[in-house]
JSON list of C-alpha atoms and ligand atoms in Angstrom, two decimals:
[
{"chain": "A", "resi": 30, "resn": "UNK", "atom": "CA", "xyz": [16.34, 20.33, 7.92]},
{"chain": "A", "resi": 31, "resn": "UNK", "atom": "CA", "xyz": [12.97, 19.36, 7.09]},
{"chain": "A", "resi": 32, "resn": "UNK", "atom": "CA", "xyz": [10.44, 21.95, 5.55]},
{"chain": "A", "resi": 33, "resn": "UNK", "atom": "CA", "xyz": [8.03, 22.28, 7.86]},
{"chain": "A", "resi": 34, "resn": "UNK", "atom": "CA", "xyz": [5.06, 23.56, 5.71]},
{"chain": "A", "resi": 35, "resn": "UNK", "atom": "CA", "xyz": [6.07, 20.57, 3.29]},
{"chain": "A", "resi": 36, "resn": "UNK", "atom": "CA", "xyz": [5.45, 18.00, 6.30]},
{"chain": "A", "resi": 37, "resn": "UNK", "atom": "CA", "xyz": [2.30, 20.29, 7.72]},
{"chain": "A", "resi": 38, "resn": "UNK", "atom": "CA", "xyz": [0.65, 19.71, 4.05]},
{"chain": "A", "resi": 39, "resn": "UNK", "atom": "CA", "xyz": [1.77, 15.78, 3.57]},
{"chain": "A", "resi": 40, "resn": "UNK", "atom": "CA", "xyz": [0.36, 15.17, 7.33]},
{"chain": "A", "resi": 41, "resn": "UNK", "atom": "CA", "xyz": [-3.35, 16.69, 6.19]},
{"chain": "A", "resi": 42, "resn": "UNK", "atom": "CA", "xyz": [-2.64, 14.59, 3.16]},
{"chain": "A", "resi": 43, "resn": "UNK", "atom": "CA", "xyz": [-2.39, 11.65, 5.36]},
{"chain": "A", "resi": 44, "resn": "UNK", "atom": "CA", "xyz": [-5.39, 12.61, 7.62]},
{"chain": "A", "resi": 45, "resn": "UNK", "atom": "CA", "xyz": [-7.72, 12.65, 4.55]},
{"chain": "A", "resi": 46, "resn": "UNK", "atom": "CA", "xyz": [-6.28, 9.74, 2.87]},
{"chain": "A", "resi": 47, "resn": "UNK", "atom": "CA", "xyz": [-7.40, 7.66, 6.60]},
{"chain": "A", "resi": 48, "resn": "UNK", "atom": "CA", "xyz": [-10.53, 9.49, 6.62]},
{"chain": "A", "resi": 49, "resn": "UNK", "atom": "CA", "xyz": [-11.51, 8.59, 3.02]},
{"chain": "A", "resi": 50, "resn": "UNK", "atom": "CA", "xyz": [-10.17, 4.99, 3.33]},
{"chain": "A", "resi": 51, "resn": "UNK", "atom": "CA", "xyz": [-11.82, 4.24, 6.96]},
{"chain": "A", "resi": 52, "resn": "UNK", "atom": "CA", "xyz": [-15.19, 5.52, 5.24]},
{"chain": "A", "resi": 53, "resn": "UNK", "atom": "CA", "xyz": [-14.96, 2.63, 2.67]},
{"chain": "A", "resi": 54, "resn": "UNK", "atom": "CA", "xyz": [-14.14, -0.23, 5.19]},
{"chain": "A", "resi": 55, "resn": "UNK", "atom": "CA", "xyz": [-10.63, -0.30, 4.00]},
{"chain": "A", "resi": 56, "resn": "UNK", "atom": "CA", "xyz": [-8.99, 0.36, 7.34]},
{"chain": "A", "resi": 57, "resn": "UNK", "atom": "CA", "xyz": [-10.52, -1.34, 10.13]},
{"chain": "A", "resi": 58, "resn": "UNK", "atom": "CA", "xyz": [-9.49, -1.42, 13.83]},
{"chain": "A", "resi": 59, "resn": "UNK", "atom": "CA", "xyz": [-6.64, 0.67, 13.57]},
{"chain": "A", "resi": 60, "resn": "UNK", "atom": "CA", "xyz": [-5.18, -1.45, 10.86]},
{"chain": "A", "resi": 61, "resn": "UNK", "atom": "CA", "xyz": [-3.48, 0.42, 8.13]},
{"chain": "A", "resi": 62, "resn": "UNK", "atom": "CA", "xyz": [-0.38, 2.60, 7.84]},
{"chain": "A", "resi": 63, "resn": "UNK", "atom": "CA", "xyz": [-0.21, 5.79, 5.48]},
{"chain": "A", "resi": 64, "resn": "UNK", "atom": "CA", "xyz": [2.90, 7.46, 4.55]},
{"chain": "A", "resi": 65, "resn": "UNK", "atom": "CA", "xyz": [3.98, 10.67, 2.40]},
{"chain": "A", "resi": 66, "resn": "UNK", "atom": "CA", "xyz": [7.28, 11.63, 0.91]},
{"chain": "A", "resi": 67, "resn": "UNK", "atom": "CA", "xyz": [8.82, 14.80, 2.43]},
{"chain": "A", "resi": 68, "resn": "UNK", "atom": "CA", "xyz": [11.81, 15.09, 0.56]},
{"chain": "A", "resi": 69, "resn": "UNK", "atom": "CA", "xyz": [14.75, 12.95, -0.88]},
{"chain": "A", "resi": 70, "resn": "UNK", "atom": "CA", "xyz": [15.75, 11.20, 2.98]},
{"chain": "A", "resi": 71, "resn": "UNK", "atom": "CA", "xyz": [12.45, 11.84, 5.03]},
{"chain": "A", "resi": 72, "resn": "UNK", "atom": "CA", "xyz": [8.79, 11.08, 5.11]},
{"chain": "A", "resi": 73, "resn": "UNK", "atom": "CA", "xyz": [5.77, 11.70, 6.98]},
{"chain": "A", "resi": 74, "resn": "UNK", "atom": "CA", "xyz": [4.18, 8.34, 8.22]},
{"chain": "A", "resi": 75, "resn": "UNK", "atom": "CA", "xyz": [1.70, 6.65, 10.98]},
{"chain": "A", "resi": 76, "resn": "UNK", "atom": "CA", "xyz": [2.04, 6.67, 14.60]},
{"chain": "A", "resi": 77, "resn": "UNK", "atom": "CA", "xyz": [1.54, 2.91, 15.79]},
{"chain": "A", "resi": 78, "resn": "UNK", "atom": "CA", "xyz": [-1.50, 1.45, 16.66]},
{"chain": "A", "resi": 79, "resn": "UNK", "atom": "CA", "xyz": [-4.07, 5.08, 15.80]},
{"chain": "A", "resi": 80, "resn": "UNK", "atom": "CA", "xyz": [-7.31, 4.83, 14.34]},
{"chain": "A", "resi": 81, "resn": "UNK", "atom": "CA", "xyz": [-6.73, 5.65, 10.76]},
{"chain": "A", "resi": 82, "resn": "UNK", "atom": "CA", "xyz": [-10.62, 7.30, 10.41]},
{"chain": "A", "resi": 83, "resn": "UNK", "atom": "CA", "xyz": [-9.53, 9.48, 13.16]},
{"chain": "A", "resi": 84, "resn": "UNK", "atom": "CA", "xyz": [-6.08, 10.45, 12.58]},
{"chain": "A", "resi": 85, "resn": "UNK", "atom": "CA", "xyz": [-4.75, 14.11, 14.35]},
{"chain": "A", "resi": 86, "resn": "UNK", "atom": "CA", "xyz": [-1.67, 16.72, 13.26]},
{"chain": "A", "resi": 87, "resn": "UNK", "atom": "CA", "xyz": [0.46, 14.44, 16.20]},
{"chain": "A", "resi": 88, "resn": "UNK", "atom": "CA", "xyz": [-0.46, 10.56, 14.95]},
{"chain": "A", "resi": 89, "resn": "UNK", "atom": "CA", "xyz": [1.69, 11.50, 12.35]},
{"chain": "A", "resi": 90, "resn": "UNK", "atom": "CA", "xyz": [5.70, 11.62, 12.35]},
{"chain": "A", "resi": 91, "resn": "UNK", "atom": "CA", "xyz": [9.21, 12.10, 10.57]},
{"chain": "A", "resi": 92, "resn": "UNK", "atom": "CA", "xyz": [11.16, 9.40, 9.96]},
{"chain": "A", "resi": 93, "resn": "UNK", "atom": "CA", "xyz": [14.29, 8.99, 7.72]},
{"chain": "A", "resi": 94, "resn": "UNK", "atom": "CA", "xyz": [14.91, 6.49, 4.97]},
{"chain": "A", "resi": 95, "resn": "UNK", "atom": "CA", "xyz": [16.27, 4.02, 7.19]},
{"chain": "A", "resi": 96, "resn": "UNK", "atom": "CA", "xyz": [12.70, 4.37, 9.43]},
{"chain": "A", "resi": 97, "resn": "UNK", "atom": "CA", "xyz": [14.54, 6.22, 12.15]},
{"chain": "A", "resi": 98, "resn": "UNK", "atom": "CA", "xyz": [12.45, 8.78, 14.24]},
{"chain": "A", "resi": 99, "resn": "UNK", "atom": "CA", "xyz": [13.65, 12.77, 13.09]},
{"chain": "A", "resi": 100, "resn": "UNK", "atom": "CA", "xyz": [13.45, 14.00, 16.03]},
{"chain": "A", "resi": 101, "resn": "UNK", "atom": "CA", "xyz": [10.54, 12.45, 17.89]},
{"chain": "A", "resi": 102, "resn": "UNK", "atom": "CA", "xyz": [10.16, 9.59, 20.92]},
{"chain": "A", "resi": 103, "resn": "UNK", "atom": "CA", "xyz": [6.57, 8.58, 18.86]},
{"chain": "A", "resi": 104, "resn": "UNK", "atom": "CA", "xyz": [6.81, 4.91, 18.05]},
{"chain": "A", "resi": 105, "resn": "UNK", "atom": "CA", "xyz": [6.10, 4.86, 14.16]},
{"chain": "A", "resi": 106, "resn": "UNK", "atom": "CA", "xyz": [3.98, 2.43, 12.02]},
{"chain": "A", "resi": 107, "resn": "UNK", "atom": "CA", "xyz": [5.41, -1.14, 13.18]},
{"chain": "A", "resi": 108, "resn": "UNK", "atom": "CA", "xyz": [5.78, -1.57, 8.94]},
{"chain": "A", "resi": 109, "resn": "UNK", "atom": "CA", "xyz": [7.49, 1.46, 8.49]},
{"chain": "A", "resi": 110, "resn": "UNK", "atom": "CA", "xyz": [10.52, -0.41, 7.03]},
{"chain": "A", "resi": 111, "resn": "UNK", "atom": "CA", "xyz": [7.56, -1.55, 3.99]},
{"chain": "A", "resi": 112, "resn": "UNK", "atom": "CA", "xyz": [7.63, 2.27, 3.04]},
{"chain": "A", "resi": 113, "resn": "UNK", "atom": "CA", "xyz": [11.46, 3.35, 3.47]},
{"chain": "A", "resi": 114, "resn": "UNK", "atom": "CA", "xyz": [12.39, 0.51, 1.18]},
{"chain": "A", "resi": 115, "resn": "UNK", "atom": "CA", "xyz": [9.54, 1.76, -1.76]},
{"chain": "A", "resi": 116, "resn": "UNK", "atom": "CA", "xyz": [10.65, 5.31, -1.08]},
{"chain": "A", "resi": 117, "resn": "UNK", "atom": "CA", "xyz": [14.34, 4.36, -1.76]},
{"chain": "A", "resi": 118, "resn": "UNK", "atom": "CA", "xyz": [13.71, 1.92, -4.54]},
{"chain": "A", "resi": 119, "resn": "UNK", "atom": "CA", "xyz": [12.08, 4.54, -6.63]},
{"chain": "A", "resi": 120, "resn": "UNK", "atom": "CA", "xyz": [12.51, 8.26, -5.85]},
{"chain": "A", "resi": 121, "resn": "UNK", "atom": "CA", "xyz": [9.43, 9.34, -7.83]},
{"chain": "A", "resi": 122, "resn": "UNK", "atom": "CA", "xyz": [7.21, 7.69, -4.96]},
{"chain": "A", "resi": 123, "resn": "UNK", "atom": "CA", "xyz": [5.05, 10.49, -3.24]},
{"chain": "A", "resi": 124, "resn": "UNK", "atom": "CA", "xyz": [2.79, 8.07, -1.06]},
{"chain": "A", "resi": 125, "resn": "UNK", "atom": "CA", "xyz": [2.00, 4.73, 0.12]},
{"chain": "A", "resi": 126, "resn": "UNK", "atom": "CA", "xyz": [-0.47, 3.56, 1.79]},
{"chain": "A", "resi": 127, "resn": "UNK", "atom": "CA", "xyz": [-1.48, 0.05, 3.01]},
{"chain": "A", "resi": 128, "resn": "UNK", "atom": "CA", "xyz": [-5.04, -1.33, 3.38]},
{"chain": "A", "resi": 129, "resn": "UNK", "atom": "CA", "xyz": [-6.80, -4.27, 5.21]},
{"chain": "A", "resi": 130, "resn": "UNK", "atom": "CA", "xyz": [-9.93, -4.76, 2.95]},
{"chain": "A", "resi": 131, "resn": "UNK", "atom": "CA", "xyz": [-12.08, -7.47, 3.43]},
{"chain": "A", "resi": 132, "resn": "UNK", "atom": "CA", "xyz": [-11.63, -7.96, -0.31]},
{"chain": "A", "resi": 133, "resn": "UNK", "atom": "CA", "xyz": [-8.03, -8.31, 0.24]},
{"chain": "A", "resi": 134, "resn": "UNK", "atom": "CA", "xyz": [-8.06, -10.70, 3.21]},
{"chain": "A", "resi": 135, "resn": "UNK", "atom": "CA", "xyz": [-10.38, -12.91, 1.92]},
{"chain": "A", "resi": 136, "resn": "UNK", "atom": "CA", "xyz": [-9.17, -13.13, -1.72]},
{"chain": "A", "resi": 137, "resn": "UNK", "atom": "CA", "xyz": [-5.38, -13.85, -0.37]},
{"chain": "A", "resi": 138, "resn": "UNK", "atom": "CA", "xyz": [-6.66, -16.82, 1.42]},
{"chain": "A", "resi": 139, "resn": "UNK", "atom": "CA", "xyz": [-8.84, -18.29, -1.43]},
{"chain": "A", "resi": 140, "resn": "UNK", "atom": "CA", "xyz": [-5.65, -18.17, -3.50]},
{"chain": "A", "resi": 141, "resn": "UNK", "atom": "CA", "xyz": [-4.14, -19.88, -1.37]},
{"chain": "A", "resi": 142, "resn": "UNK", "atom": "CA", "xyz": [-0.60, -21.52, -2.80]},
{"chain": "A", "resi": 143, "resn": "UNK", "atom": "CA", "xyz": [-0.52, -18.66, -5.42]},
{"chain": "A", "resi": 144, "resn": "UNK", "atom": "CA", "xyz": [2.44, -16.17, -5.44]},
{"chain": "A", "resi": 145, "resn": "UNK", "atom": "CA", "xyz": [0.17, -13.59, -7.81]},
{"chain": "A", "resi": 146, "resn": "UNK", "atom": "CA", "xyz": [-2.93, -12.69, -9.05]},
{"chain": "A", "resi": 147, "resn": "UNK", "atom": "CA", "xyz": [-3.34, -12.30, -12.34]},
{"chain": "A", "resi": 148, "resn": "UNK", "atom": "CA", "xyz": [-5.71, -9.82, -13.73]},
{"chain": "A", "resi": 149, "resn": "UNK", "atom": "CA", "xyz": [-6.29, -9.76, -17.84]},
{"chain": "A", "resi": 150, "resn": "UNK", "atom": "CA", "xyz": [-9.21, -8.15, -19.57]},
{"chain": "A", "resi": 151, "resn": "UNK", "atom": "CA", "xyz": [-10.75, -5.11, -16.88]},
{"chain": "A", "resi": 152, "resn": "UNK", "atom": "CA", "xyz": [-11.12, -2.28, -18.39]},
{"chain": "A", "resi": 153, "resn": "UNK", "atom": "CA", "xyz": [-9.98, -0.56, -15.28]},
{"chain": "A", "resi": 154, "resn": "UNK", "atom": "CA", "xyz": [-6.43, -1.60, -15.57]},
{"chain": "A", "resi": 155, "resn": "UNK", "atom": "CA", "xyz": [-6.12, 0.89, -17.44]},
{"chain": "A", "resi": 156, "resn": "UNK", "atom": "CA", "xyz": [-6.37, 2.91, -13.95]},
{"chain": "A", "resi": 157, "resn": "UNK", "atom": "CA", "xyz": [-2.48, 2.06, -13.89]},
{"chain": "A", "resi": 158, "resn": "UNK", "atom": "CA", "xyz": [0.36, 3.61, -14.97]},
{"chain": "A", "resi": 159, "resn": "UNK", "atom": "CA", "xyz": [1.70, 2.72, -18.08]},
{"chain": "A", "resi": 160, "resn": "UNK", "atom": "CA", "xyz": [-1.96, 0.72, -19.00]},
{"chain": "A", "resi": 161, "resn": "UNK", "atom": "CA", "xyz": [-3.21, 1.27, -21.93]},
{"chain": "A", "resi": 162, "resn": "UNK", "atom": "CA", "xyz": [-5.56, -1.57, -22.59]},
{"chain": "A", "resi": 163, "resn": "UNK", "atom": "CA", "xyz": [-7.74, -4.21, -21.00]},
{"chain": "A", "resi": 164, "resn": "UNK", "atom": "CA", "xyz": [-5.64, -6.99, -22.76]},
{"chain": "A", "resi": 165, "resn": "UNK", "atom": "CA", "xyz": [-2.78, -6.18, -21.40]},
{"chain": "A", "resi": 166, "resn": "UNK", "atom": "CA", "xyz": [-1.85, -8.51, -18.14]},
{"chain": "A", "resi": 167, "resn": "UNK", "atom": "CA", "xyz": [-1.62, -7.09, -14.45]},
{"chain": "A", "resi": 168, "resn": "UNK", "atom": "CA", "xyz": [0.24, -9.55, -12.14]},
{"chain": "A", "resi": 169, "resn": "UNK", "atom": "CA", "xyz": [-0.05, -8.68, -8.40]},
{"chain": "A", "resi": 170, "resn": "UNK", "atom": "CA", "xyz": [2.56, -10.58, -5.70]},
{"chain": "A", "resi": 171, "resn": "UNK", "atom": "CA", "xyz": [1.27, -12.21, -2.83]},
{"chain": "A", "resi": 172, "resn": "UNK", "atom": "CA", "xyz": [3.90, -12.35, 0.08]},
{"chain": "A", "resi": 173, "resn": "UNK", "atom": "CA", "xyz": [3.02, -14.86, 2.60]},
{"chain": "A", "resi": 174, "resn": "UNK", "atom": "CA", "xyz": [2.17, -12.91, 6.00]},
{"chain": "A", "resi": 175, "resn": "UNK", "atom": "CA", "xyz": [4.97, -12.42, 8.93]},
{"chain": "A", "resi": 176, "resn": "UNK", "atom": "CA", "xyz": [5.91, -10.60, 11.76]},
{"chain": "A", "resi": 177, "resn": "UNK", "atom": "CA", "xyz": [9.27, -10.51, 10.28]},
{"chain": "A", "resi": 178, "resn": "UNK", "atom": "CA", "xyz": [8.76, -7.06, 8.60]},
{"chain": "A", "resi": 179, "resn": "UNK", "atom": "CA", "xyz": [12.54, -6.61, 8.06]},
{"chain": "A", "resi": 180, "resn": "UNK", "atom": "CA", "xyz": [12.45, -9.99, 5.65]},
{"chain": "A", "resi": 181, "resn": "UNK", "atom": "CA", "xyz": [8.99, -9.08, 4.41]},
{"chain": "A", "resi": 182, "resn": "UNK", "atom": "CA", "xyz": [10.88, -5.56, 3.26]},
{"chain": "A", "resi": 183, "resn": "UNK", "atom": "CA", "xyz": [13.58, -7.80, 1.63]},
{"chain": "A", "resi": 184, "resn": "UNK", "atom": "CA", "xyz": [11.15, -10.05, -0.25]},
{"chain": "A", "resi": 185, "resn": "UNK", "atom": "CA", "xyz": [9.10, -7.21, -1.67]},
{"chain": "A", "resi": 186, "resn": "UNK", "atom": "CA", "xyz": [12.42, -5.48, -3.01]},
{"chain": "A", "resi": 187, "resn": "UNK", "atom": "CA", "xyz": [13.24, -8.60, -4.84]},
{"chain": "A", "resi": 188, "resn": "UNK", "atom": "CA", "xyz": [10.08, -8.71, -6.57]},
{"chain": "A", "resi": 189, "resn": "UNK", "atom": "CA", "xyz": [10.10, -5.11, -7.45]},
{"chain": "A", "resi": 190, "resn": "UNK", "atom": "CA", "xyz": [13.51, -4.70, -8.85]},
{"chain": "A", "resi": 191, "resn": "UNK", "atom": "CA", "xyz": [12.44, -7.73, -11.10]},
{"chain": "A", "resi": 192, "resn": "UNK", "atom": "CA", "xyz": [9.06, -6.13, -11.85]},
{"chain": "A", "resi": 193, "resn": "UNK", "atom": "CA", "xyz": [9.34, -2.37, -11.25]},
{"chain": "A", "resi": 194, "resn": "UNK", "atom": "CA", "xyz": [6.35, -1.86, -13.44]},
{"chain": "A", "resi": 195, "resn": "UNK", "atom": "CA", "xyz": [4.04, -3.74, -10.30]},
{"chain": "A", "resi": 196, "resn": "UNK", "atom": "CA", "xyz": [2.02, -1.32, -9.01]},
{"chain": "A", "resi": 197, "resn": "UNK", "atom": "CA", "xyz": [0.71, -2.60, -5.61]},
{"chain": "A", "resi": 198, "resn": "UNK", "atom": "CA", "xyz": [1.29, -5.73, -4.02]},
{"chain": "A", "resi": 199, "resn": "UNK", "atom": "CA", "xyz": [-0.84, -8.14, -1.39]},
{"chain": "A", "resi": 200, "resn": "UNK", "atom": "CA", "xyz": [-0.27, -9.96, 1.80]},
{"chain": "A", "resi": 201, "resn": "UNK", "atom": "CA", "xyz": [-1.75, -12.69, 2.34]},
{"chain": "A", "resi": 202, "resn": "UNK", "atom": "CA", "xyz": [-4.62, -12.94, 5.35]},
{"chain": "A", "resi": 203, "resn": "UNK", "atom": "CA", "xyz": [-3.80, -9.41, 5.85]},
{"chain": "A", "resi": 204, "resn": "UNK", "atom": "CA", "xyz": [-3.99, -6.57, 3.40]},
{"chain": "A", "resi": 205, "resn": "UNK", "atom": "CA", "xyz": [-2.04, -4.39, 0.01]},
{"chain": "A", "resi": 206, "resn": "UNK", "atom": "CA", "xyz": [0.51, -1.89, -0.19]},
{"chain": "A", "resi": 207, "resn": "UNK", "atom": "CA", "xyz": [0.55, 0.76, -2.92]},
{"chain": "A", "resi": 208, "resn": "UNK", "atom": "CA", "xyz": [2.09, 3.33, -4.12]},
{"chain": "A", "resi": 209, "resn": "UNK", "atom": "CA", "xyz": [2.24, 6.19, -6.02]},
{"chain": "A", "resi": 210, "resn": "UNK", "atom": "CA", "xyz": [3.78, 9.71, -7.46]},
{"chain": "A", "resi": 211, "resn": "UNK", "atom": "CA", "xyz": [1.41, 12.02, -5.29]},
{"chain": "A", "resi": 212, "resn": "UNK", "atom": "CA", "xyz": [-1.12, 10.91, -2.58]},
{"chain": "A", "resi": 213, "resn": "UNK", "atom": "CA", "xyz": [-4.05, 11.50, -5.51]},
{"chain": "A", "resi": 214, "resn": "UNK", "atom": "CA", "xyz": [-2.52, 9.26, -7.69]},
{"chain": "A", "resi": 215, "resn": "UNK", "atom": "CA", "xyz": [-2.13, 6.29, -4.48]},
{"chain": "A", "resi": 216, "resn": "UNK", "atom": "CA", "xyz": [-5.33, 6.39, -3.64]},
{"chain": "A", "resi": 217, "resn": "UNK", "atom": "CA", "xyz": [-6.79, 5.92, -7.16]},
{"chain": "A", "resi": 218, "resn": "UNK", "atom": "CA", "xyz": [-4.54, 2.40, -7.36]},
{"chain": "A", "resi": 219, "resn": "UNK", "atom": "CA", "xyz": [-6.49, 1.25, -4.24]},
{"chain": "A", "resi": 220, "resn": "UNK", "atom": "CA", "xyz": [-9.64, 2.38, -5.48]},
{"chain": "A", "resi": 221, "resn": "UNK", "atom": "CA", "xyz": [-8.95, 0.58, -8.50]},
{"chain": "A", "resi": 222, "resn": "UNK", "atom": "CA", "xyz": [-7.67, -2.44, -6.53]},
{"chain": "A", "resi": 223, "resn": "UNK", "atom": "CA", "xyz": [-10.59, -2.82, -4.08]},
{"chain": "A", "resi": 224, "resn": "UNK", "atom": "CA", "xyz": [-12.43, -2.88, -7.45]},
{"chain": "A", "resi": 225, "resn": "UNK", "atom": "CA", "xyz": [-10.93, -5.26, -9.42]},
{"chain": "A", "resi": 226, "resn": "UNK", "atom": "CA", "xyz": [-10.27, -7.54, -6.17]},
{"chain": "A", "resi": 227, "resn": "UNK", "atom": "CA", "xyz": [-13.76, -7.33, -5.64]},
{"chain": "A", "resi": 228, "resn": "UNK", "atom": "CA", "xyz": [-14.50, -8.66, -9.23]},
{"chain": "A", "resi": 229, "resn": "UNK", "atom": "CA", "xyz": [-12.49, -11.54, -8.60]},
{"chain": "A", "resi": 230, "resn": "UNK", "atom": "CA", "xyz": [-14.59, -12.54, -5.72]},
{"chain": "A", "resi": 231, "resn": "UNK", "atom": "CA", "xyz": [-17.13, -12.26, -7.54]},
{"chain": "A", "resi": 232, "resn": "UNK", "atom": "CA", "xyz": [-16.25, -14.10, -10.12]},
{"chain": "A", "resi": 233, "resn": "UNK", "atom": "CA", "xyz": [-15.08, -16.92, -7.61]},
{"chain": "A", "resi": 234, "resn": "UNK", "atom": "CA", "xyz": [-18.85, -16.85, -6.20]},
{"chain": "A", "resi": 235, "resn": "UNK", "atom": "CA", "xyz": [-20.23, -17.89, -9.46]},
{"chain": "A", "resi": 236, "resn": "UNK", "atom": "CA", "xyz": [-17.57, -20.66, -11.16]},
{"chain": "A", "resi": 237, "resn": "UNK", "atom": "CA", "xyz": [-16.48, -22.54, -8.14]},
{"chain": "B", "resi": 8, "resn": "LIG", "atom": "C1", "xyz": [-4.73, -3.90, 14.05]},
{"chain": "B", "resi": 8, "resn": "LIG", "atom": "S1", "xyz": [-3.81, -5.21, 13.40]},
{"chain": "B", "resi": 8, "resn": "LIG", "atom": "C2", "xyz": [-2.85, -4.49, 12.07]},
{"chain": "B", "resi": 8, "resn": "LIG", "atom": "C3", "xyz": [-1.37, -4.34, 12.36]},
{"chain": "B", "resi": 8, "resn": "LIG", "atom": "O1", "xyz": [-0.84, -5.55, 12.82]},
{"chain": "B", "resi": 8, "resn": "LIG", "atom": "C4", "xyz": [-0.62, -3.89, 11.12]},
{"chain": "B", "resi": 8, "resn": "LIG", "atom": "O2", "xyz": [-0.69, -4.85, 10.10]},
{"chain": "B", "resi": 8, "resn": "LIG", "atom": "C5", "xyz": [-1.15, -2.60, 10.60]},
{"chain": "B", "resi": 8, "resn": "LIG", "atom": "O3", "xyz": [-1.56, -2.48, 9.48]},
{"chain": "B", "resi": 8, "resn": "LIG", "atom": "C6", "xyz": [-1.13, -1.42, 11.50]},
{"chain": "B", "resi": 8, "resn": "LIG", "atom": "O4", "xyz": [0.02, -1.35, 12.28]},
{"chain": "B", "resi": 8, "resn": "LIG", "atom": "P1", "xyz": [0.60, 0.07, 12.72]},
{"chain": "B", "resi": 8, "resn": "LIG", "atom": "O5", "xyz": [1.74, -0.25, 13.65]},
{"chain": "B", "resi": 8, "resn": "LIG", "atom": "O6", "xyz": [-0.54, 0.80, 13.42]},
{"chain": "B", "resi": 8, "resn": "LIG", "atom": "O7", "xyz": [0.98, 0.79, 11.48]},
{"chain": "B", "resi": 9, "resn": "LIG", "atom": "ZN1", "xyz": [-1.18, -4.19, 8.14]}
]
């Protein structure tokens, strides 16, 4: 049985998170899927194909660790498999969200044949969990884009269980994933990553 005042709170969770991310540019065209954790086998995540600055109580659902509807003939996020698989690799995970910045789209392209970026010496790293300086080094996959989300699920579990410590990751041409232990604590990793992305780019403008 799911707690329904635990999935009425996580779905205004999920309504501000779209309203606060659409305001920044972050979730364009109805791109962008949002997710938070119910409990230990169900989560509260996207309707398909809503605009994310405009989301309502019913463009969010409950689906089970496996992405199976609970209960519901709504057709969920088309990545919804991207969030089971975080939730059941690590069951401190409260949220995930996934972005399209332009910040993101573009800087995955210019990096073209690179796997990662690698961020050393921004202060703000230390906006990360388990950060505790600017000199430490903050490598961020890039997963070549697909419409093979089941694979793409596989590929970013690999990675992880190598890396657990990762705290977001990109795709390239088309946006980042992040996590986190409540929806506060998400939102400040893409807030940190729009920032530091964005420094990159600029940094690009001026030494190439
Ligand atoms: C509007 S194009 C973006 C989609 O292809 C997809 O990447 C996305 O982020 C949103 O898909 P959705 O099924 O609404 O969760
Ligand atoms: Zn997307």
């Amino acid at each position: 049985m799911i707690d329904l005042a635990t999935y009425a709170a996580r779905a205004q969770q999920v309504i501000a998170a779209g309203q606060f991310l659409y305001g920044e540019g972050w979730s364009p065209a109805t791109s962008s899927n949002y997710s938070a954790r119910i409990d230990d086998q169900h989560l509260a995540i996207t309707v398909s194909g809503k605009h994310k600055g405009q989301l309502k109580a019913e463009d969010i659902m409950v689906v089970d660790l496996s992405g199976q509807p609970a209960q519901s003939s709504l057709k969920s996020s088309a990545e919804t498999l991207l969030h089971c698989v975080l939730y059941e690799w690590q069951a401190e995970i409260g949220a995930v969200l996934h972005t399209h910045s332009r910040a993101a789209t573009v800087l995955t392209r210019l990096l073209k044949d690179q796997d990662h970026l690698r961020l050393e010496g921004y202060e703000l790293q230390k906006a990360f969990p388990g950060i505790d300086s600017h000199e430490s080094e903050l490598i961020i996959p890039v997963f070549e884009n697909t419409q093979d989300i089941p694979a793409l699920a596989e590929e970013s579990m690999v990675w992880l269980k190598q890396h657990p410590e990762t705290p977001a990751y990109l795709i390239r041409g088309h946006g980042l994933y992040t996590w986190g232990k409540t929806m506060a604590d998400t939102l400040r990793h893409i807030e940190a990553m729009e920032f530091l992305m964005a420094c990159e780019l600029d940094t690009l403008k001026v030494t190439r």
